[in-house]
């Protein structure tokens, strides 16, 4: 499909780096929308002239142009139509740019320590085989238990990055905070399937499949707005889980190759498959064992819990520095497997059953 691009406000001055911020139907809350526009304009004005910030309206239907005015000092706002499911909007915008580097972030994310990019540029220029880097992802903190859970979970995920460091791989370059060399990302998006749920995971894998490497830029921070309720967190994980399955199916040959080669990426994918299978099968097995013999059931639950705790602390020990800002994180890690169980079991059952039902319905209509 072809997409058209127009500028609601253009103030691109640089040729070094473009920060792209796609959004869709965010103007419904006018106050919040104007606040975010003001934030990105202020951020752009505080950055070196070599960096442009470009917001991308991805075919919104809530008339965002009414809030875009000519008073922005450094901010640019583009409009892509029709809706490109994010990938189409990003690809069309990048085609219109000639910047050397492209940074992706989200509309509700705040970027910090961008001055560190000078060091990042040097590392990227020194390695033509490196396609980019991913930033330190951190939820914006508050005292809500659901947010505290995500703070710890994100820290565990950042610690897991360190397993991939020597290999120069990562399962996903998060769309809320990563940087690509522009010619490479333009080529990758041209090969993208367009699937929306796991678009950033697929983009990253397309690059690694071609032999490119990535690295973790821990000094640049992407502060994300996390879900504020259990229901919102569940809905987020449904989207993420669906994306994981879509990409796992779409890139099954590549994943299989990585597992046969016993790369870190392949081993992590195998562990992900085992984890998902456990979340789907273990509850039924646990119920069966309790019905069979209560003692056996409790024993199985104890072993299952112990394995989860050992796995959590194994990741923690790799990069303890990722937890420095989290008070009382050591004892909270003990509870992490149980919290994940409560979240992941209903998530994976919901996503798996929905995708199976969708597949069956599509077959019945053929």
GROMACS .gro file of N, CA and C in nm, residues 133-214:
model
  246
  133UNK      N    1   2.146   0.061   1.845
  133UNK     CA    2   2.152   0.032   1.988
  133UNK      C    3   2.014   0.051   2.050
  134UNK      N    4   1.999  -0.002   2.170
  134UNK     CA    5   1.874   0.014   2.243
  134UNK      C    6   1.904   0.080   2.376
  135UNK      N    7   1.811   0.165   2.421
  135UNK     CA    8   1.833   0.248   2.538
  135UNK      C    9   1.787   0.177   2.665
  136UNK      N   10   1.818   0.238   2.776
  136UNK     CA   11   1.777   0.186   2.906
  136UNK      C   12   1.629   0.220   2.928
  137UNK      N   13   1.545   0.117   2.934
  137UNK     CA   14   1.401   0.136   2.948
  137UNK      C   15   1.364   0.135   3.096
  138UNK      N   16   1.296   0.239   3.141
  138UNK     CA   17   1.254   0.249   3.281
  138UNK      C   18   1.113   0.305   3.289
  139UNK      N   19   1.024   0.240   3.364
  139UNK     CA   20   0.890   0.298   3.385
  139UNK      C   21   0.899   0.420   3.476
  140UNK      N   22   0.812   0.516   3.452
  140UNK     CA   23   0.802   0.632   3.541
  140UNK      C   24   0.738   0.585   3.671
  141UNK      N   25   0.807   0.603   3.781
  141UNK     CA   26   0.770   0.538   3.907
  141UNK      C   27   0.663   0.614   3.984
  142UNK      N   28   0.582   0.538   4.055
  142UNK     CA   29   0.497   0.588   4.163
  142UNK      C   30   0.477   0.474   4.262
  143UNK      N   31   0.396   0.495   4.363
  143UNK     CA   32   0.385   0.397   4.472
  143UNK      C   33   0.283   0.286   4.446
  144UNK      N   34   0.213   0.287   4.334
  144UNK     CA   35   0.113   0.185   4.306
  144UNK      C   36   0.179   0.047   4.294
  145UNK      N   37   0.122  -0.055   4.356
  145UNK     CA   38   0.182  -0.190   4.348
  145UNK      C   39   0.203  -0.237   4.205
  146UNK      N   40   0.108  -0.207   4.116
  146UNK     CA   41   0.121  -0.252   3.978
  146UNK      C   42   0.240  -0.185   3.908
  147UNK      N   43   0.270  -0.062   3.946
  147UNK     CA   44   0.386   0.007   3.890
  147UNK      C   45   0.515  -0.044   3.954
  148UNK      N   46   0.511  -0.071   4.083
  148UNK     CA   47   0.628  -0.127   4.151
  148UNK      C   48   0.666  -0.262   4.090
  149UNK      N   49   0.566  -0.342   4.054
  149UNK     CA   50   0.592  -0.469   3.986
  149UNK      C   51   0.665  -0.446   3.855
  150UNK      N   52   0.620  -0.346   3.779
  150UNK     CA   53   0.681  -0.320   3.649
  150UNK      C   54   0.823  -0.265   3.662
  151UNK      N   55   0.849  -0.187   3.767
  151UNK     CA   56   0.985  -0.139   3.790
  151UNK      C   57   1.082  -0.256   3.807
  152UNK      N   58   1.040  -0.353   3.886
  152UNK     CA   59   1.125  -0.470   3.909
  152UNK      C   60   1.136  -0.555   3.783
  153UNK      N   61   1.026  -0.571   3.713
  153UNK     CA   62   1.025  -0.652   3.591
  153UNK      C   63   1.116  -0.591   3.483
  154UNK      N   64   1.108  -0.458   3.466
  154UNK     CA   65   1.193  -0.392   3.368
  154UNK      C   66   1.340  -0.406   3.405
  155UNK      N   67   1.371  -0.399   3.535
  155UNK     CA   68   1.509  -0.416   3.579
  155UNK      C   69   1.560  -0.556   3.547
  156UNK      N   70   1.475  -0.656   3.565
  156UNK     CA   71   1.513  -0.793   3.529
  156UNK      C   72   1.537  -0.806   3.379
  157UNK      N   73   1.454  -0.742   3.301
  157UNK     CA   74   1.471  -0.748   3.156
  157UNK      C   75   1.601  -0.678   3.114
  158UNK      N   76   1.632  -0.564   3.178
  158UNK     CA   77   1.758  -0.496   3.147
  158UNK      C   78   1.878  -0.582   3.187
  159UNK      N   79   1.866  -0.650   3.301
  159UNK     CA   80   1.974  -0.740   3.342
  159UNK      C   81   1.993  -0.851   3.240
  160UNK      N   82   1.884  -0.900   3.183
  160UNK     CA   83   1.892  -1.007   3.083
  160UNK      C   84   1.962  -0.961   2.956
  161UNK      N   85   1.961  -0.829   2.928
  161UNK     CA   86   2.034  -0.776   2.812
  161UNK      C   87   2.180  -0.820   2.814
  162UNK      N   88   2.237  -0.829   2.934
  162UNK     CA   89   2.380  -0.853   2.946
  162UNK      C   90   2.420  -0.992   2.899
  163UNK      N   91   2.326  -1.086   2.894
  163UNK     CA   92   2.357  -1.218   2.839
  163UNK      C   93   2.391  -1.208   2.691
  164UNK      N   94   2.333  -1.109   2.622
  164UNK     CA   95   2.352  -1.096   2.477
  164UNK      C   96   2.467  -1.004   2.439
  165UNK      N   97   2.534  -0.945   2.537
  165UNK     CA   98   2.631  -0.840   2.508
  165UNK      C   99   2.743  -0.886   2.415
  166UNK      N  100   2.807  -0.998   2.445
  166UNK     CA  101   2.920  -1.045   2.363
  166UNK      C  102   2.876  -1.086   2.223
  167UNK      N  103   2.755  -1.136   2.212
  167UNK     CA  104   2.704  -1.180   2.083
  167UNK      C  105   2.657  -1.064   1.996
  168UNK      N  106   2.624  -0.951   2.060
  168UNK     CA  107   2.574  -0.837   1.985
  168UNK      C  108   2.434  -0.856   1.935
  169UNK      N  109   2.353  -0.929   2.012
  169UNK     CA  110   2.215  -0.954   1.972
  169UNK      C  111   2.123  -0.909   2.084
  170UNK      N  112   1.993  -0.914   2.058
  170UNK     CA  113   1.891  -0.887   2.158
  170UNK      C  114   1.758  -0.935   2.100
  171UNK      N  115   1.667  -0.990   2.181
  171UNK     CA  116   1.540  -1.039   2.125
  171UNK      C  117   1.454  -0.928   2.065
  172UNK      N  118   1.469  -0.806   2.118
  172UNK     CA  119   1.383  -0.697   2.072
  172UNK      C  120   1.451  -0.564   2.095
  173UNK      N  121   1.447  -0.477   1.996
  173UNK     CA  122   1.488  -0.338   2.012
  173UNK      C  123   1.360  -0.261   2.044
  174UNK      N  124   1.338  -0.222   2.170
  174UNK     CA  125   1.210  -0.162   2.209
  174UNK      C  126   1.179  -0.035   2.131
  175UNK      N  127   1.058  -0.031   2.076
  175UNK     CA  128   1.018   0.084   1.996
  175UNK      C  129   1.007   0.213   2.074
  176UNK      N  130   1.007   0.205   2.206
  176UNK     CA  131   1.001   0.326   2.289
  176UNK      C  132   1.137   0.389   2.310
  177UNK      N  133   1.245   0.321   2.268
  177UNK     CA  134   1.377   0.379   2.290
  177UNK      C  135   1.488   0.301   2.222
  178UNK      N  136   1.511   0.330   2.094
  178UNK     CA  137   1.622   0.265   2.023
  178UNK      C  138   1.668   0.353   1.908
  179UNK      N  139   1.786   0.321   1.856
  179UNK     CA  140   1.848   0.400   1.749
  179UNK      C  141   1.898   0.308   1.641
  180UNK      N  142   1.872   0.343   1.515
  180UNK     CA  143   1.920   0.268   1.400
  180UNK      C  144   1.997   0.361   1.305
  181UNK      N  145   2.090   0.304   1.231
  181UNK     CA  146   2.146   0.375   1.117
  181UNK      C  147   2.038   0.385   1.010
  182UNK      N  148   2.019   0.504   0.954
  182UNK     CA  149   1.903   0.525   0.866
  182UNK      C  150   1.901   0.434   0.743
  183UNK      N  151   2.011   0.416   0.669
  183UNK     CA  152   2.001   0.327   0.552
  183UNK      C  153   1.960   0.185   0.589
  184UNK      N  154   2.004   0.139   0.706
  184UNK     CA  155   1.972   0.002   0.747
  184UNK      C  156   1.825  -0.010   0.784
  185UNK      N  157   1.775   0.083   0.866
  185UNK     CA  158   1.636   0.073   0.910
  185UNK      C  159   1.540   0.094   0.792
  186UNK      N  160   1.579   0.176   0.696
  186UNK     CA  161   1.494   0.194   0.578
  186UNK      C  162   1.481   0.063   0.502
  187UNK      N  163   1.592  -0.011   0.490
  187UNK     CA  164   1.589  -0.140   0.420
  187UNK      C  165   1.511  -0.244   0.500
  188UNK      N  166   1.525  -0.242   0.632
  188UNK     CA  167   1.455  -0.340   0.715
  188UNK      C  168   1.303  -0.320   0.710
  189UNK      N  169   1.259  -0.195   0.717
  189UNK     CA  170   1.115  -0.169   0.714
  189UNK      C  171   1.055  -0.207   0.578
  190UNK      N  172   1.135  -0.198   0.473
  190UNK     CA  173   1.086  -0.237   0.341
  190UNK      C  174   1.059  -0.388   0.334
  191UNK      N  175   1.123  -0.466   0.422
  191UNK     CA  176   1.105  -0.611   0.424
  191UNK      C  177   1.009  -0.655   0.535
  192UNK      N  178   0.957  -0.562   0.610
  192UNK     CA  179   0.874  -0.593   0.727
  192UNK      C  180   0.738  -0.648   0.683
  193UNK      N  181   0.684  -0.741   0.762
  193UNK     CA  182   0.554  -0.799   0.729
  193UNK      C  183   0.439  -0.701   0.748
  194UNK      N  184   0.460  -0.599   0.831
  194UNK     CA  185   0.355  -0.502   0.862
  194UNK      C  186   0.270  -0.541   0.981
  195UNK      N  187   0.294  -0.659   1.040
  195UNK     CA  188   0.219  -0.699   1.159
  195UNK      C  189   0.246  -0.601   1.271
  196UNK      N  190   0.141  -0.557   1.338
  196UNK     CA  191   0.150  -0.444   1.431
  196UNK      C  192   0.192  -0.484   1.572
  197UNK      N  193   0.144  -0.596   1.624
  197UNK     CA  194   0.162  -0.626   1.765
  197UNK      C  195   0.309  -0.641   1.804
  198UNK      N  196   0.389  -0.706   1.720
  198UNK     CA  197   0.530  -0.726   1.752
  198UNK      C  198   0.622  -0.659   1.653
  199UNK      N  199   0.584  -0.538   1.611
  199UNK     CA  200   0.656  -0.474   1.501
  199UNK      C  201   0.802  -0.445   1.535
  200UNK      N  202   0.831  -0.405   1.660
  200UNK     CA  203   0.969  -0.374   1.695
  200UNK      C  204   1.053  -0.501   1.711
  201UNK      N  205   0.993  -0.609   1.759
  201UNK     CA  206   1.064  -0.738   1.769
  201UNK      C  207   1.103  -0.787   1.629
  202UNK      N  208   1.009  -0.780   1.535
  202UNK     CA  209   1.036  -0.828   1.399
  202UNK      C  210   1.143  -0.743   1.332
  203UNK      N  211   1.136  -0.611   1.350
  203UNK     CA  212   1.236  -0.524   1.288
  203UNK      C  213   1.376  -0.559   1.335
  204UNK      N  214   1.391  -0.579   1.465
  204UNK     CA  215   1.520  -0.615   1.522
  204UNK      C  216   1.570  -0.747   1.464
  205UNK      N  217   1.483  -0.848   1.459
  205UNK     CA  218   1.523  -0.979   1.410
  205UNK      C  219   1.560  -0.977   1.262
  206UNK      N  220   1.492  -0.893   1.184
  206UNK     CA  221   1.528  -0.880   1.042
  206UNK      C  222   1.673  -0.835   1.027
  207UNK      N  223   1.716  -0.744   1.114
  207UNK     CA  224   1.855  -0.697   1.109
  207UNK      C  225   1.953  -0.802   1.154
  208UNK      N  226   1.923  -0.869   1.265
  208UNK     CA  227   2.013  -0.973   1.316
  208UNK      C  228   2.022  -1.088   1.217
  209UNK      N  229   1.912  -1.118   1.151
  209UNK     CA  230   1.911  -1.224   1.050
  209UNK      C  231   2.008  -1.193   0.936
  210UNK      N  232   2.028  -1.065   0.906
  210UNK     CA  233   2.120  -1.025   0.800
  210UNK      C  234   2.264  -1.009   0.849
  211UNK      N  235   2.286  -1.044   0.977
  211UNK     CA  236   2.422  -1.041   1.028
  211UNK      C  237   2.461  -0.914   1.100
  212UNK      N  238   2.367  -0.821   1.119
  212UNK     CA  239   2.399  -0.698   1.191
  212UNK      C  240   2.401  -0.724   1.342
  213UNK      N  241   2.474  -0.640   1.413
  213UNK     CA  242   2.481  -0.648   1.558
  213UNK      C  243   2.420  -0.523   1.620
  214UNK      N  244   2.393  -0.530   1.751
  214UNK     CA  245   2.340  -0.417   1.827
  214UNK      C  246   2.412  -0.413   1.961
   0.00000   0.00000   0.00000
